């Protein structure tokens, strides 16, 4: 971090403290206000006001280093390390087809996406709202998505937050899958969204209550839009998001001291022409970068960046936007990267073709950011001497044969020859071929019949249709 | 630079010195070998061997901080600073049309590209082989390109290197345009390409002789392909490119002590499937990064990255590859970024649509990498208080109105609304509209009739057709 960046981060931190002390945050639940009052927080009407000491004490109380356990321990996720974990696109109601046509997402899409994530080495985490299934009853879709992810994947679980009741159902499922006592075992991520500016709804507060009491981590993720639900200036919007995180954390620590926290910062920018969210412009990336720097100041695991795009199809624009967004995630050493794959139309659609291309882009990033081998064989003095003295070339020397599967980076989706057709169609065809291969490699993860029956029973009780249960 | 990177850079440096001392470099010109011998360099047959002392002395002798003067001083280019200067795609023989069809480039393309570069704020430098014009006689095309750039643009000149004779003609043109005495005025960039591995041709050595004697800067740019013309391992290939730069610099400083030098490192990677150059894979970017770190170790201005793509059209892959490549240029603080706009098919084609999209991507990067304002107005405490206390929103507050032309980033090419057509066609149409606007804004730069006549006379003498001269 440069001196100038340190200074900016400190200015934002001080501005945040002033916001929390003088403007406060609205907690839209009587129960929550009571918890705050009892915790010594000044409450006036529905607004809570926090002192620096209260904010910093809650940061000290939060558990910052923790593992989110997966059913398959290969996929255990370590928060607040140098490791970078990616999660797929989250929350889109629609699918963007290869020709740019947009259609409503279905439960079959959710299933297919969960299978791709399970099969891909790129992911240790599965779930969240992979796509919002329109053909599942709205009042059970939260549980249906978590249930499907648990059955179809043994990777670490990204849960879905709907409210207190839904959270209780999900905890019940987790107890079945992980054994009764989950309080000491973080086993799902919970995305806590605020109501910017400076508010949080009853549903979200109830979700926090259930998750925190069950020892489950919260990814506190305010997403004010600069110029819409937050100030148009990036430093102001970043301060606002930061204030919402810190205030929410105070509440979570009052509910259950030691609740594991991820700094889930998700401030975006408004497109001032149409007031849509712009999650892929450079202003968004700048906010993400300062969010990452703030999280490190507080010692919290950092969610940053993604594979964002405002494009309306898998175009060169989508490529530029996602690559820039992912580059920010990698260069700022994000610990958790949400929306990393498949996202188009400013969060509104998921594209399968983009999903698989983004996985390749992440692979490019991992190669670029990995250590450069500099042992004697890699320095290749002998090979250079041999070629220079014999007037031969590197294509045929032993050194090249020995290392040709180790050194170059190979694409799995990108096209690198001069085809004769439409370049976009060739790329889409390559992506679709890759998706087929990944789906072919899908294997059902182990889950005992007893556990599966118990999960089915919950969903049956909630009213999930038999034909949908049979699909899972 | 991390400790580990410092260690890697030092290992590559030591490997380089060993290559120069034990393997040497072939100088394929008797005159050049004589200059080396006279300079105390050990020469055996056509190979020259360099001691550490000779290499480091030549680095000390090189001029490292210099300005390349443009006809219009607004565009003077300062080498070896924190500023980043971009140059357009260089050396493609073909044009890639929007539908992916490839056709041979013509002189009209060169003219059009020179005009776009002149009109775009993104560039302070114009020229180089914007596209190789197939309809200009090969034996005068080098001079024709420089002549055209000088007439059509008053930005700093990227020259074209063809050999000693061509270089003399270009110096003659520069004396006309900049006044007689150019020896003390760097006024063009000269790209010096080696013959990897570890060789340099007579034509290139003759070019160095002419440029160096006339005080003109050299961008020493070896481009060994890992696995083809260089070792497959990145540390080995980087060492090889570094050795070629340092050896060429020794020669240049012997020709004319104090020749201005740019570390023009251009090591690439072979696609091992078809032995094409791969200039956009993450291996290329890793080499570029270590090249940038080496240039800084030597205190030289740094050429790094670009807007590279191996894609066969303006696809999402092209977007990912160029954005990653440009991100590397910006994050490693490249001073000179070549091939920054329009390049497709691994250098082989230029796409107008990509050209204009890359300009926008560079604009995204400049915004992302610029300083974040954190003054009181940017921190927006008052606006936040106002909205929270009045229960209003940020769309309508004064703060948003006042800053809405300052804070958000606006796209000029990217599409950010849900059209109904094919997304790629919509993006291409947007790019073409933007190209038209940029071309409409083109203005002929001032050049006295006397100078113009003198330049025309040179080209007429060289045999350029009247109809082509009339186009310029």
Coordinates of N, CA, C and O in Angstrom, one line a residue, chain B residues 11-106:
Chain B
X11 N 18.6 -13.5 -10.1 CA 19.0 -14.7 -10.7 C 19.0 -14.6 -12.2 O 19.8 -15.1 -12.9
X12 N 18.0 -13.9 -12.8 CA 17.9 -13.7 -14.2 C 19.1 -12.9 -14.7 O 19.7 -13.1 -15.7
X13 N 19.4 -11.8 -13.9 CA 20.5 -11.0 -14.2 C 21.8 -11.7 -14.3 O 22.6 -11.6 -15.2
X14 N 22.1 -12.6 -13.3 CA 23.3 -13.4 -13.2 C 23.4 -14.4 -14.4 O 24.4 -14.6 -15.0
X15 N 22.2 -15.0 -14.7 CA 22.1 -15.9 -15.8 C 22.5 -15.2 -17.1 O 23.2 -15.7 -18.0
X16 N 22.0 -14.0 -17.2 CA 22.2 -13.2 -18.4 C 23.7 -12.9 -18.6 O 24.2 -13.0 -19.7
X17 N 24.3 -12.5 -17.5 CA 25.8 -12.2 -17.6 C 26.6 -13.4 -18.0 O 27.5 -13.3 -18.8
X18 N 26.1 -14.6 -17.5 CA 26.8 -15.8 -17.8 C 26.6 -16.1 -19.3 O 27.6 -16.5 -20.0
X19 N 25.4 -15.9 -19.8 CA 25.2 -16.1 -21.3 C 26.1 -15.2 -22.1 O 26.7 -15.6 -23.1
X20 N 26.1 -13.9 -21.7 CA 26.9 -13.0 -22.5 C 28.4 -13.3 -22.4 O 29.1 -13.1 -23.4
X21 N 28.9 -13.8 -21.3 CA 30.3 -14.1 -21.2 C 30.6 -15.5 -21.8 O 31.7 -15.6 -22.5
X22 N 29.8 -16.5 -21.7 CA 30.1 -17.8 -22.2 C 29.5 -18.2 -23.5 O 30.1 -19.0 -24.2
X23 N 28.4 -17.7 -23.9 CA 27.7 -18.1 -25.1 C 27.9 -16.9 -26.2 O 28.1 -17.2 -27.4
X24 N 27.8 -15.7 -25.7 CA 28.0 -14.6 -26.6 C 26.8 -14.3 -27.6 O 25.8 -15.0 -27.5
X25 N 27.0 -13.3 -28.4 CA 26.0 -13.0 -29.4 C 26.6 -12.8 -30.8 O 27.7 -12.3 -30.9
X26 N 25.9 -13.3 -31.8 CA 26.4 -13.2 -33.2 C 26.0 -11.9 -33.8 O 24.9 -11.5 -33.8
X27 N 27.0 -11.1 -34.2 CA 26.8 -9.8 -34.9 C 27.1 -10.1 -36.4 O 28.3 -10.3 -36.8
X28 N 26.1 -10.1 -37.2 CA 26.3 -10.5 -38.6 C 26.7 -9.4 -39.5 O 26.1 -9.2 -40.6
X29 N 27.7 -8.7 -39.1 CA 28.2 -7.6 -40.0 C 29.7 -7.4 -39.6 O 30.1 -7.3 -38.4
X30 N 30.6 -7.4 -40.7 CA 32.0 -7.3 -40.4 C 32.3 -5.9 -39.8 O 33.2 -5.8 -38.9
X31 N 31.6 -4.9 -40.2 CA 31.9 -3.6 -39.7 C 31.5 -3.5 -38.2 O 32.3 -2.9 -37.4
X32 N 30.4 -4.2 -37.9 CA 30.1 -4.2 -36.4 C 31.1 -5.0 -35.6 O 31.4 -4.5 -34.5
X33 N 31.5 -6.1 -36.1 CA 32.5 -6.9 -35.4 C 33.8 -6.1 -35.2 O 34.4 -6.1 -34.1
X34 N 34.2 -5.3 -36.2 CA 35.4 -4.4 -36.1 C 35.2 -3.4 -35.0 O 36.0 -3.1 -34.2
X35 N 34.0 -2.8 -34.9 CA 33.6 -1.8 -33.9 C 33.7 -2.4 -32.5 O 34.3 -1.8 -31.6
X36 N 33.2 -3.6 -32.4 CA 33.3 -4.3 -31.1 C 34.7 -4.6 -30.7 O 35.1 -4.3 -29.6
X37 N 35.5 -5.2 -31.7 CA 36.9 -5.5 -31.4 C 37.6 -4.2 -30.9 O 38.3 -4.2 -29.9
X38 N 37.4 -3.1 -31.7 CA 38.1 -1.9 -31.3 C 37.7 -1.4 -29.9 O 38.4 -0.7 -29.2
X39 N 36.5 -1.8 -29.5 CA 36.0 -1.4 -28.2 C 36.4 -2.3 -27.1 O 36.0 -2.2 -25.9
X40 N 37.3 -3.3 -27.5 CA 37.8 -4.1 -26.4 C 37.0 -5.3 -26.1 O 37.2 -6.1 -25.2
X41 N 36.0 -5.6 -27.0 CA 35.1 -6.8 -26.8 C 35.8 -8.0 -27.4 O 36.3 -7.9 -28.5
X42 N 35.8 -9.1 -26.7 CA 36.3 -10.4 -27.3 C 35.4 -10.9 -28.4 O 34.2 -11.1 -28.2
X43 N 36.0 -11.0 -29.6 CA 35.2 -11.5 -30.7 C 35.9 -12.8 -31.3 O 37.1 -12.9 -31.4
X44 N 35.1 -13.8 -31.5 CA 35.5 -15.1 -32.1 C 34.6 -15.4 -33.2 O 33.4 -15.6 -33.0
X45 N 35.2 -15.5 -34.4 CA 34.3 -15.7 -35.6 C 33.3 -14.5 -35.6 O 33.7 -13.4 -35.5
X46 N 32.0 -14.9 -35.7 CA 31.1 -13.8 -35.7 C 30.4 -13.5 -34.4 O 29.4 -12.8 -34.2
X47 N 30.9 -14.1 -33.3 CA 30.3 -14.0 -32.0 C 31.1 -13.0 -31.1 O 32.4 -13.1 -31.1
X48 N 30.4 -12.2 -30.4 CA 31.1 -11.3 -29.4 C 30.7 -11.8 -28.0 O 29.6 -12.2 -27.7
X49 N 31.7 -11.7 -27.1 CA 31.5 -12.2 -25.7 C 31.8 -11.0 -24.8 O 32.8 -10.2 -25.0
X50 N 30.9 -10.8 -23.8 CA 31.0 -9.6 -23.0 C 31.2 -9.9 -21.5 O 30.6 -10.8 -21.0
X51 N 32.1 -9.1 -20.9 CA 32.3 -9.2 -19.5 C 31.2 -8.4 -18.7 O 30.6 -7.5 -19.3
X52 N 31.0 -8.7 -17.5 CA 30.1 -8.0 -16.6 C 30.5 -6.5 -16.7 O 29.6 -5.6 -16.8
X53 N 31.8 -6.2 -16.6 CA 32.2 -4.8 -16.5 C 31.8 -4.1 -17.8 O 31.3 -2.9 -17.7
X54 N 32.0 -4.7 -18.9 CA 31.6 -4.1 -20.2 C 30.1 -3.8 -20.3 O 29.7 -2.8 -20.8
X55 N 29.4 -4.8 -19.9 CA 27.9 -4.7 -19.9 C 27.5 -3.5 -19.0 O 26.7 -2.7 -19.4
X56 N 28.0 -3.5 -17.8 CA 27.6 -2.5 -16.8 C 28.1 -1.1 -17.2 O 27.4 -0.1 -17.0
X57 N 29.2 -1.0 -17.8 CA 29.8 0.3 -18.2 C 28.9 0.8 -19.4 O 28.6 2.0 -19.4
X58 N 28.5 0.0 -20.3 CA 27.6 0.5 -21.4 C 26.3 0.9 -20.8 O 25.7 1.9 -21.3
X59 N 25.8 0.3 -19.8 CA 24.5 0.7 -19.2 C 24.7 2.1 -18.6 O 23.9 3.0 -18.6
X60 N 25.9 2.3 -17.9 CA 26.2 3.6 -17.4 C 26.3 4.7 -18.4 O 26.0 5.9 -18.2
X61 N 26.8 4.3 -19.6 CA 27.0 5.3 -20.7 C 25.7 5.7 -21.4 O 25.6 6.8 -21.9
X62 N 24.8 4.8 -21.4 CA 23.5 5.1 -22.1 C 22.8 6.3 -21.5 O 22.8 6.4 -20.3
X63 N 22.2 7.1 -22.3 CA 21.3 8.1 -21.8 C 19.9 7.5 -21.5 O 19.4 6.8 -22.4
X64 N 19.5 7.6 -20.3 CA 18.3 6.9 -19.8 C 17.1 7.8 -19.7 O 16.0 7.4 -19.8
X65 N 17.3 9.1 -19.3 CA 16.2 10.0 -19.2 C 16.2 11.0 -20.3 O 17.2 11.7 -20.5
X66 N 15.2 11.0 -21.2 CA 15.3 11.9 -22.3 C 13.8 12.2 -22.8 O 12.9 11.5 -22.4
X67 N 13.7 13.2 -23.5 CA 12.4 13.6 -24.1 C 12.5 13.3 -25.6 O 13.5 13.6 -26.3
X68 N 11.4 12.7 -26.1 CA 11.3 12.6 -27.6 C 10.4 13.8 -28.0 O 9.2 13.8 -27.6
X69 N 11.0 14.7 -28.8 CA 10.3 15.9 -29.1 C 9.3 15.7 -30.3 O 9.7 15.0 -31.2
X70 N 8.1 16.2 -30.1 CA 7.1 16.2 -31.2 C 7.1 17.5 -31.9 O 7.6 18.5 -31.3
X71 N 6.6 17.5 -33.1 CA 6.4 18.8 -33.8 C 5.5 19.8 -33.0 O 5.8 21.0 -33.0
X72 N 4.5 19.2 -32.4 CA 3.7 20.0 -31.5 C 4.1 19.6 -30.0 O 4.0 18.5 -29.6
X73 N 4.6 20.6 -29.3 CA 5.3 20.3 -28.0 C 4.3 19.8 -27.0 O 4.7 19.2 -26.0
X74 N 3.0 19.9 -27.2 CA 2.0 19.3 -26.4 C 2.2 17.8 -26.3 O 1.9 17.1 -25.3
X75 N 2.8 17.2 -27.4 CA 2.9 15.8 -27.4 C 4.4 15.3 -27.2 O 4.7 14.2 -27.5
X76 N 5.2 16.2 -26.6 CA 6.5 15.7 -26.2 C 6.4 14.6 -25.3 O 5.6 14.6 -24.4
X77 N 7.3 13.6 -25.4 CA 7.2 12.4 -24.7 C 8.4 12.2 -23.8 O 9.5 12.3 -24.2
X78 N 8.1 12.0 -22.5 CA 9.2 12.0 -21.5 C 9.5 10.5 -21.1 O 8.7 9.9 -20.5
X79 N 10.6 10.1 -21.5 CA 11.0 8.7 -21.2 C 11.6 8.5 -19.8 O 12.3 9.4 -19.4
X80 N 11.3 7.4 -19.2 CA 11.8 7.1 -17.9 C 11.2 7.9 -16.8 O 11.9 8.3 -15.8
X81 N 9.9 8.1 -16.9 CA 9.2 8.8 -15.8 C 8.0 7.9 -15.4 O 8.0 6.7 -15.8
X82 N 7.1 8.4 -14.6 CA 6.0 7.6 -14.2 C 4.9 7.6 -15.3 O 3.9 6.9 -15.1
X83 N 5.1 8.4 -16.3 CA 4.0 8.6 -17.3 C 4.0 7.3 -18.2 O 5.0 6.7 -18.5
X84 N 2.8 7.0 -18.7 CA 2.6 5.9 -19.6 C 2.2 6.4 -20.9 O 1.2 7.1 -21.0
X85 N 2.9 6.0 -22.0 CA 2.6 6.4 -23.3 C 2.3 5.2 -24.2 O 3.0 4.2 -24.1
X86 N 1.2 5.3 -24.9 CA 0.8 4.2 -25.7 C 1.1 4.4 -27.2 O 1.0 5.5 -27.7
X87 N 1.3 3.3 -27.9 CA 1.5 3.4 -29.3 C 0.5 2.3 -29.9 O 0.3 1.3 -29.3
X88 N 0.0 2.5 -31.1 CA -0.9 1.6 -31.7 C -0.3 0.3 -32.2 O 0.9 0.2 -32.2
X89 N -1.1 -0.6 -32.5 CA -0.7 -1.9 -33.1 C 0.4 -1.7 -34.1 O 0.4 -0.7 -34.8
X90 N 1.4 -2.6 -34.2 CA 2.5 -2.4 -35.0 C 2.8 -3.6 -35.9 O 2.9 -4.7 -35.3
X91 N 2.9 -3.4 -37.2 CA 3.5 -4.4 -38.0 C 2.6 -5.4 -38.7 O 3.0 -6.4 -39.3
X92 N 1.2 -5.2 -38.5 CA 0.3 -6.2 -39.1 C 0.2 -6.0 -40.6 O 0.0 -4.9 -41.1
X93 N 0.3 -7.1 -41.4 CA 0.1 -7.0 -42.8 C -1.4 -7.0 -43.2 O -1.6 -6.7 -44.4
X94 N -2.3 -7.3 -42.3 CA -3.7 -7.5 -42.7 C -4.6 -6.7 -41.8 O -4.3 -6.3 -40.7
X95 N -5.8 -6.6 -42.3 CA -6.9 -6.0 -41.5 C -8.0 -7.0 -41.2 O -8.3 -7.8 -42.1
X96 N -8.5 -7.1 -40.0 CA -9.6 -8.0 -39.6 C -10.9 -7.2 -39.6 O -11.0 -6.2 -38.9
X97 N -11.8 -7.5 -40.5 CA -13.0 -6.8 -40.6 C -14.0 -7.2 -39.4 O -13.7 -8.2 -38.7
X98 N -15.0 -6.5 -39.3 CA -15.9 -6.7 -38.1 C -16.5 -8.1 -38.2 O -16.7 -8.8 -37.1
X99 N -16.7 -8.7 -39.4 CA -17.3 -10.1 -39.4 C -16.2 -11.1 -39.3 O -16.5 -12.3 -39.5
X100 N -14.9 -10.7 -39.0 CA -13.9 -11.7 -38.8 C -13.1 -12.0 -40.1 O -12.0 -12.6 -40.1
X101 N -13.6 -11.5 -41.2 CA -12.9 -11.7 -42.5 C -11.5 -11.0 -42.5 O -11.5 -9.8 -42.0
X102 N -10.5 -11.6 -43.0 CA -9.2 -10.9 -43.1 C -8.9 -10.5 -44.5 O -9.1 -11.3 -45.4
X103 N -8.4 -9.3 -44.7 CA -8.0 -8.8 -46.0 C -6.6 -8.1 -45.8 O -6.2 -7.7 -44.7
X104 N -5.9 -8.0 -47.0 CA -4.6 -7.4 -47.0 C -4.7 -5.9 -46.7 O -5.7 -5.2 -47.2
X105 N -3.8 -5.3 -45.9 CA -3.9 -3.9 -45.6 C -3.4 -3.1 -46.8 O -2.5 -3.6 -47.5
X106 N -3.9 -1.9 -46.9 CA -3.5 -1.0 -48.0 C -3.0 0.3 -47.5 O -3.1 0.6 -46.3

